[in-house]
Amino acid sequence: MSTLSREEIQRLAEHLENAELQVHDVTKITDDYPDMDFEDAYDIQWEIRRRKEARGTRIVGMKMGLTSWAKMAQMGVEQPCYGFLADYFSVADGSAIDTSKLIHPKVEAEIAFVTNKSLKGPGVHVADVLAATDFILPAVEVIDSRYRDFKFDLKSVVADNSSSSRFVTGGVSSSVSGLDLRTLGVVMEKNGEIVEMATGAAVLGNPAESVAMLANMLGTRGEELPAGTFVMTGGVTAAVAVTAGDQILVRYHGLGTLSMRFV
Ligand code: 0L1
Ligand code: MG
């Protein structure tokens, strides 16, 4: 049950989207709206999506966030969330990412899925996801919360499109058949030093569980994951802060590497 009026949803969506587009931080919106609920928060996120689509921006995928204990513990929240990916968030493997367009970026190593059948909750489970997976591939998300000093709560994060900002895909794509997603090892290096490592099981026990959870969360709004959707399943590790001059390289067991530099 939502608590905010249509006008408040529109005003908060404009406020948060302006922070993203004009590259400035804001205080968490629950300071001013302590009674807002998760339906309000997702209404704001969907209004930001509508604003972008009305300007001709294409939505090119979805992301799940806060799906690993490492991330939840790092940010002090205990529940995953989702967000959308806009066309201009996509950055080519090996490229330079301009930090002047970002507030305080952090990188997360993730496993991404591309579906070939639609998934609609409730009741979607891991086997449904595997049966609907065309291929998986390495991805790195660059998150950039619009909240000052990353001081937020989950409702504020959801309204802010779950901190979505940029993403890089590449490496080697693979069918899920014969692959143990739980033991898929990931090693992240920053400036040549290993800073994080984990396996796929860090994400809800199995990254396919994250896609199932997304389909089920979307189902509560009557939405589905259409066939052909690119889905990032959430960081397997805690997020690593980056600034201009940093280089990131992520190695995925059997799936190649991804790299980027920040300028
Ligand atoms: O991708 C994510 O894990 C979303 C994180 C949202 C909170 C944050 O900015 O760390
Ligand atoms: Mg992420």
CSV table of C-alpha atoms and ligand atoms in Angstrom, one decimal:
chain,number,residue,atom,x,y,z
A,1,MET,CA,0.0,0.0,0.0
A,2,SER,CA,1.6,3.2,-1.1
A,3,THR,CA,1.7,6.3,1.1
A,4,LEU,CA,2.9,9.0,-1.3
A,5,SER,CA,0.7,10.9,-3.8
A,6,ARG,CA,1.3,10.7,-7.5
A,7,GLU,CA,2.7,14.3,-7.4
A,8,GLU,CA,5.2,13.3,-4.6
A,9,ILE,CA,6.3,10.2,-6.6
A,10,GLN,CA,6.9,12.4,-9.7
A,11,ARG,CA,8.8,15.1,-7.7
A,12,LEU,CA,11.0,12.5,-5.9
A,13,ALA,CA,11.7,10.8,-9.2
A,14,GLU,CA,12.8,14.1,-10.8
A,15,HIS,CA,14.9,14.9,-7.7
A,16,LEU,CA,16.8,11.6,-7.8
A,17,GLU,CA,17.2,11.5,-11.6
A,18,ASN,CA,18.5,15.1,-11.6
A,19,ALA,CA,21.1,14.0,-9.0
A,20,GLU,CA,22.2,11.3,-11.4
A,21,LEU,CA,22.2,13.4,-14.5
A,22,GLN,CA,23.8,16.5,-12.9
A,23,VAL,CA,26.3,14.4,-10.9
A,24,HIS,CA,25.5,15.7,-7.4
A,25,ASP,CA,24.6,13.9,-4.2
A,26,VAL,CA,21.5,14.3,-2.1
A,27,THR,CA,20.4,13.2,1.4
A,28,LYS,CA,18.3,10.1,1.7
A,29,ILE,CA,14.7,10.6,0.9
A,30,THR,CA,13.3,8.8,3.9
A,31,ASP,CA,14.6,11.7,6.0
A,32,ASP,CA,11.7,13.8,4.5
A,33,TYR,CA,9.3,10.9,4.0
A,34,PRO,CA,9.8,8.5,7.0
A,35,ASP,CA,6.5,6.7,6.4
A,36,MET,CA,7.1,5.9,2.7
A,37,ASP,CA,7.0,2.1,2.0
A,38,PHE,CA,8.6,-0.2,-0.6
A,39,GLU,CA,5.7,0.2,-3.0
A,40,ASP,CA,6.4,4.0,-3.0
A,41,ALA,CA,10.1,3.3,-3.4
A,42,TYR,CA,9.6,1.1,-6.5
A,43,ASP,CA,7.0,3.6,-7.8
A,44,ILE,CA,9.7,6.2,-7.8
A,45,GLN,CA,12.2,3.9,-9.5
A,46,TRP,CA,9.6,3.0,-12.2
A,47,GLU,CA,8.8,6.8,-12.7
A,48,ILE,CA,12.5,7.4,-13.3
A,49,ARG,CA,12.5,4.6,-15.9
A,50,ARG,CA,9.4,6.2,-17.5
A,51,ARG,CA,11.1,9.6,-17.6
A,52,LYS,CA,14.1,8.1,-19.4
A,53,GLU,CA,12.1,6.1,-21.9
A,54,ALA,CA,10.0,9.2,-22.7
A,55,ARG,CA,13.3,10.9,-23.7
A,56,GLY,CA,14.2,8.0,-26.0
A,57,THR,CA,16.5,6.1,-23.7
A,58,ARG,CA,16.2,2.3,-24.1
A,59,ILE,CA,16.1,-0.1,-21.2
A,60,VAL,CA,18.7,-2.8,-22.0
A,61,GLY,CA,18.4,-5.1,-18.9
A,62,MET,CA,17.8,-5.5,-15.2
A,63,LYS,CA,20.0,-5.8,-12.2
A,64,MET,CA,19.6,-7.4,-8.8
A,65,GLY,CA,21.5,-5.7,-6.0
A,66,LEU,CA,22.5,-6.6,-2.4
A,67,THR,CA,22.2,-10.4,-3.2
A,68,SER,CA,25.4,-11.4,-1.4
A,69,TRP,CA,26.0,-11.4,2.4
A,70,ALA,CA,29.2,-9.5,1.7
A,71,LYS,CA,27.3,-6.7,0.1
A,72,MET,CA,24.4,-6.7,2.6
A,73,ALA,CA,26.9,-6.6,5.5
A,74,GLN,CA,28.9,-3.9,3.8
A,75,MET,CA,25.8,-1.7,3.4
A,76,GLY,CA,23.9,-2.7,6.6
A,77,VAL,CA,20.8,-3.9,4.8
A,78,GLU,CA,19.3,-7.4,4.8
A,79,GLN,CA,17.2,-7.7,1.6
A,80,PRO,CA,18.0,-7.7,-2.1
A,81,CYS,CA,16.6,-5.1,-4.5
A,82,TYR,CA,16.3,-4.6,-8.2
A,83,GLY,CA,17.0,-1.8,-10.7
A,84,PHE,CA,16.9,-1.2,-14.4
A,85,LEU,CA,19.8,-0.7,-16.9
A,86,ALA,CA,19.6,2.1,-19.4
A,87,ASP,CA,21.4,2.0,-22.8
A,88,TYR,CA,24.0,4.7,-21.8
A,89,PHE,CA,25.0,2.7,-18.7
A,90,SER,CA,26.7,0.1,-21.0
A,91,VAL,CA,30.5,0.5,-21.3
A,92,ALA,CA,32.7,-1.7,-23.6
A,93,ASP,CA,35.2,-4.2,-22.1
A,94,GLY,CA,38.7,-2.6,-21.8
A,95,SER,CA,37.4,1.0,-22.0
A,96,ALA,CA,38.0,4.1,-19.9
A,97,ILE,CA,35.2,5.2,-17.6
A,98,ASP,CA,34.9,9.0,-17.0
A,99,THR,CA,34.7,9.6,-13.2
A,100,SER,CA,33.7,13.2,-13.8
A,101,LYS,CA,30.2,11.9,-14.7
A,102,LEU,CA,30.0,9.9,-11.5
A,103,ILE,CA,29.7,10.9,-7.8
A,104,HIS,CA,31.6,8.1,-5.9
A,105,PRO,CA,31.8,5.0,-8.0
A,106,LYS,CA,32.4,1.4,-6.7
A,107,VAL,CA,32.8,-1.8,-8.8
A,108,GLU,CA,31.3,-5.2,-8.2
A,109,ALA,CA,32.1,-8.4,-10.0
A,110,GLU,CA,28.9,-10.1,-11.2
A,111,ILE,CA,27.6,-13.0,-13.2
A,112,ALA,CA,25.0,-12.0,-15.8
A,113,PHE,CA,22.3,-14.1,-17.5
A,114,VAL,CA,20.6,-13.7,-20.8
A,115,THR,CA,17.2,-15.4,-21.0
A,116,ASN,CA,15.5,-17.0,-24.0
A,117,LYS,CA,12.0,-17.5,-22.5
A,118,SER,CA,9.9,-15.1,-20.4
A,119,LEU,CA,9.8,-15.6,-16.6
A,120,LYS,CA,6.8,-14.4,-14.6
A,121,GLY,CA,6.4,-14.8,-10.9
A,122,PRO,CA,5.1,-15.8,-8.5
A,123,GLY,CA,6.6,-19.3,-8.1
A,124,VAL,CA,9.7,-19.0,-10.4
A,125,HIS,CA,12.5,-21.2,-9.1
A,126,VAL,CA,16.1,-22.1,-10.1
A,127,ALA,CA,15.1,-24.8,-12.5
A,128,ASP,CA,12.8,-22.5,-14.4
A,129,VAL,CA,15.6,-20.0,-14.7
A,130,LEU,CA,18.1,-22.6,-15.9
A,131,ALA,CA,15.5,-23.8,-18.5
A,132,ALA,CA,15.0,-20.2,-19.6
A,133,THR,CA,18.7,-19.2,-19.8
A,134,ASP,CA,20.3,-18.7,-23.2
A,135,PHE,CA,23.8,-18.1,-21.8
A,136,ILE,CA,25.7,-16.5,-18.9
A,137,LEU,CA,28.6,-14.1,-19.2
A,138,PRO,CA,30.9,-12.1,-17.0
A,139,ALA,CA,29.8,-8.6,-16.0
A,140,VAL,CA,31.2,-5.8,-13.8
A,141,GLU,CA,28.7,-3.3,-12.3
A,142,VAL,CA,29.8,0.3,-11.5
A,143,ILE,CA,27.4,1.4,-8.8
A,144,ASP,CA,27.1,5.1,-7.9
A,145,SER,CA,24.6,5.8,-5.1
A,146,ARG,CA,23.3,9.3,-5.4
A,147,TYR,CA,23.2,9.5,-1.5
A,148,ARG,CA,25.8,11.5,0.3
A,149,ASP,CA,28.6,9.3,1.8
A,150,PHE,CA,26.5,6.2,0.9
A,151,LYS,CA,24.2,7.0,3.9
A,152,PHE,CA,20.9,5.4,3.0
A,153,ASP,CA,18.4,2.8,3.8
A,154,LEU,CA,16.9,0.2,1.5
A,155,LYS,CA,13.8,2.2,0.5
A,156,SER,CA,15.9,5.2,-0.4
A,157,VAL,CA,18.2,2.9,-2.4
A,158,VAL,CA,15.3,1.3,-4.3
A,159,ALA,CA,14.0,4.7,-5.3
A,160,ASP,CA,17.4,5.6,-6.6
A,161,ASN,CA,17.3,2.7,-9.1
A,162,SER,CA,19.4,0.6,-6.7
A,163,SER,CA,22.5,2.8,-7.4
A,164,SER,CA,22.7,1.7,-11.0
A,165,SER,CA,25.1,3.7,-13.1
A,166,ARG,CA,27.4,1.8,-15.5
A,167,PHE,CA,28.2,-1.8,-16.4
A,168,VAL,CA,30.8,-3.7,-18.5
A,169,THR,CA,30.3,-7.1,-20.0
A,170,GLY,CA,32.7,-9.3,-21.9
A,171,GLY,CA,34.9,-12.3,-21.3
A,172,VAL,CA,33.5,-15.6,-22.6
A,173,SER,CA,29.8,-16.5,-22.7
A,174,SER,CA,28.7,-20.0,-21.8
A,175,SER,CA,25.7,-22.2,-21.7
A,176,VAL,CA,24.7,-23.2,-18.1
A,177,SER,CA,24.5,-26.8,-19.0
A,178,GLY,CA,27.4,-28.7,-17.3
A,179,LEU,CA,28.5,-25.5,-15.4
A,180,ASP,CA,28.4,-25.4,-11.6
A,181,LEU,CA,27.4,-21.8,-11.0
A,182,ARG,CA,28.1,-22.1,-7.3
A,183,THR,CA,31.7,-23.0,-7.6
A,184,LEU,CA,32.5,-20.5,-10.4
A,185,GLY,CA,35.5,-18.6,-9.1
A,186,VAL,CA,35.9,-14.8,-9.5
A,187,VAL,CA,39.1,-12.9,-8.6
A,188,MET,CA,39.1,-9.0,-8.7
A,189,GLU,CA,42.4,-7.1,-9.1
A,190,LYS,CA,42.7,-3.4,-8.5
A,191,ASN,CA,45.9,-1.8,-9.9
A,192,GLY,CA,47.5,-5.3,-10.1
A,193,GLU,CA,46.7,-6.4,-6.6
A,194,ILE,CA,44.0,-8.9,-5.6
A,195,VAL,CA,41.3,-7.1,-3.6
A,196,GLU,CA,38.3,-9.5,-3.6
A,197,MET,CA,37.6,-13.1,-4.5
A,198,ALA,CA,34.5,-15.2,-4.2
A,199,THR,CA,32.5,-17.9,-6.0
A,200,GLY,CA,29.0,-17.8,-7.5
A,201,ALA,CA,27.5,-19.3,-4.3
A,202,ALA,CA,28.0,-16.0,-2.6
A,203,VAL,CA,25.0,-14.8,-4.5
A,204,LEU,CA,22.0,-16.3,-2.7
A,205,GLY,CA,23.6,-19.7,-2.8
A,206,ASN,CA,23.3,-19.8,-6.7
A,207,PRO,CA,23.2,-16.7,-9.0
A,208,ALA,CA,20.2,-18.4,-10.8
A,209,GLU,CA,18.3,-17.8,-7.5
A,210,SER,CA,18.8,-14.1,-8.0
A,211,VAL,CA,17.1,-14.2,-11.4
A,212,ALA,CA,14.2,-16.2,-9.9
A,213,MET,CA,13.9,-13.7,-7.1
A,214,LEU,CA,13.8,-10.8,-9.7
A,215,ALA,CA,11.0,-12.6,-11.7
A,216,ASN,CA,9.1,-13.1,-8.4
A,217,MET,CA,9.6,-9.5,-7.3
A,218,LEU,CA,8.5,-8.2,-10.7
A,219,GLY,CA,5.5,-10.5,-10.5
A,220,THR,CA,4.2,-8.7,-7.5
A,221,ARG,CA,3.7,-5.6,-9.8
A,222,GLY,CA,2.2,-7.7,-12.6
A,223,GLU,CA,5.5,-7.3,-14.6
A,224,GLU,CA,7.6,-10.1,-16.1
A,225,LEU,CA,11.1,-10.7,-17.4
A,226,PRO,CA,10.6,-11.0,-21.2
A,227,ALA,CA,12.6,-13.5,-23.2
A,228,GLY,CA,16.0,-12.0,-24.2
A,229,THR,CA,16.5,-10.0,-21.0
A,230,PHE,CA,20.0,-9.3,-19.8
A,231,VAL,CA,20.1,-9.7,-16.0
A,232,MET,CA,23.0,-8.9,-13.7
A,233,THR,CA,22.6,-11.0,-10.6
A,234,GLY,CA,24.5,-8.9,-8.0
A,235,GLY,CA,28.0,-8.6,-6.8
A,236,VAL,CA,29.6,-11.8,-5.6
A,237,THR,CA,32.0,-9.7,-3.5
A,238,ALA,CA,31.7,-6.5,-1.5
A,239,ALA,CA,32.0,-3.4,-3.7
A,240,VAL,CA,35.4,-1.8,-4.2
A,241,ALA,CA,35.7,2.0,-4.4
A,242,VAL,CA,37.5,3.4,-7.4
A,243,THR,CA,38.9,6.9,-8.4
A,244,ALA,CA,40.5,8.3,-11.5
A,245,GLY,CA,43.8,6.4,-12.3
A,246,ASP,CA,42.5,3.0,-11.0
A,247,GLN,CA,42.6,-0.1,-13.2
A,248,ILE,CA,40.3,-3.0,-12.6
A,249,LEU,CA,40.7,-6.5,-13.9
A,250,VAL,CA,38.4,-9.4,-13.0
A,251,ARG,CA,39.2,-13.0,-13.8
A,252,TYR,CA,36.3,-15.5,-14.1
A,253,HIS,CA,37.1,-19.2,-13.9
A,254,GLY,CA,36.7,-20.6,-17.4
A,255,LEU,CA,35.0,-17.4,-18.6
A,256,GLY,CA,37.9,-15.1,-19.4
A,257,THR,CA,38.6,-11.6,-18.0
A,258,LEU,CA,37.0,-8.2,-18.0
A,259,SER,CA,38.9,-4.9,-17.5
A,260,MET,CA,38.3,-1.2,-17.3
A,261,ARG,CA,40.2,1.9,-16.2
A,262,PHE,CA,38.9,5.0,-14.5
A,263,VAL,CA,40.0,8.4,-15.8
B,1,0L1,O1,24.2,-3.5,-7.1
B,1,0L1,C1,23.9,-3.4,-5.9
B,1,0L1,O2,24.4,-4.2,-5.1
B,1,0L1,C2,23.1,-2.3,-5.4
B,1,0L1,C3,23.7,-1.7,-4.3
B,1,0L1,C4,22.8,-0.6,-3.7
B,1,0L1,C5,23.5,-0.1,-2.5
B,1,0L1,C6,24.8,0.5,-2.8
B,1,0L1,O3,24.9,1.6,-3.4
B,1,0L1,O4,25.8,-0.1,-2.4
B,2,MG,MG,25.4,-4.8,-8.4
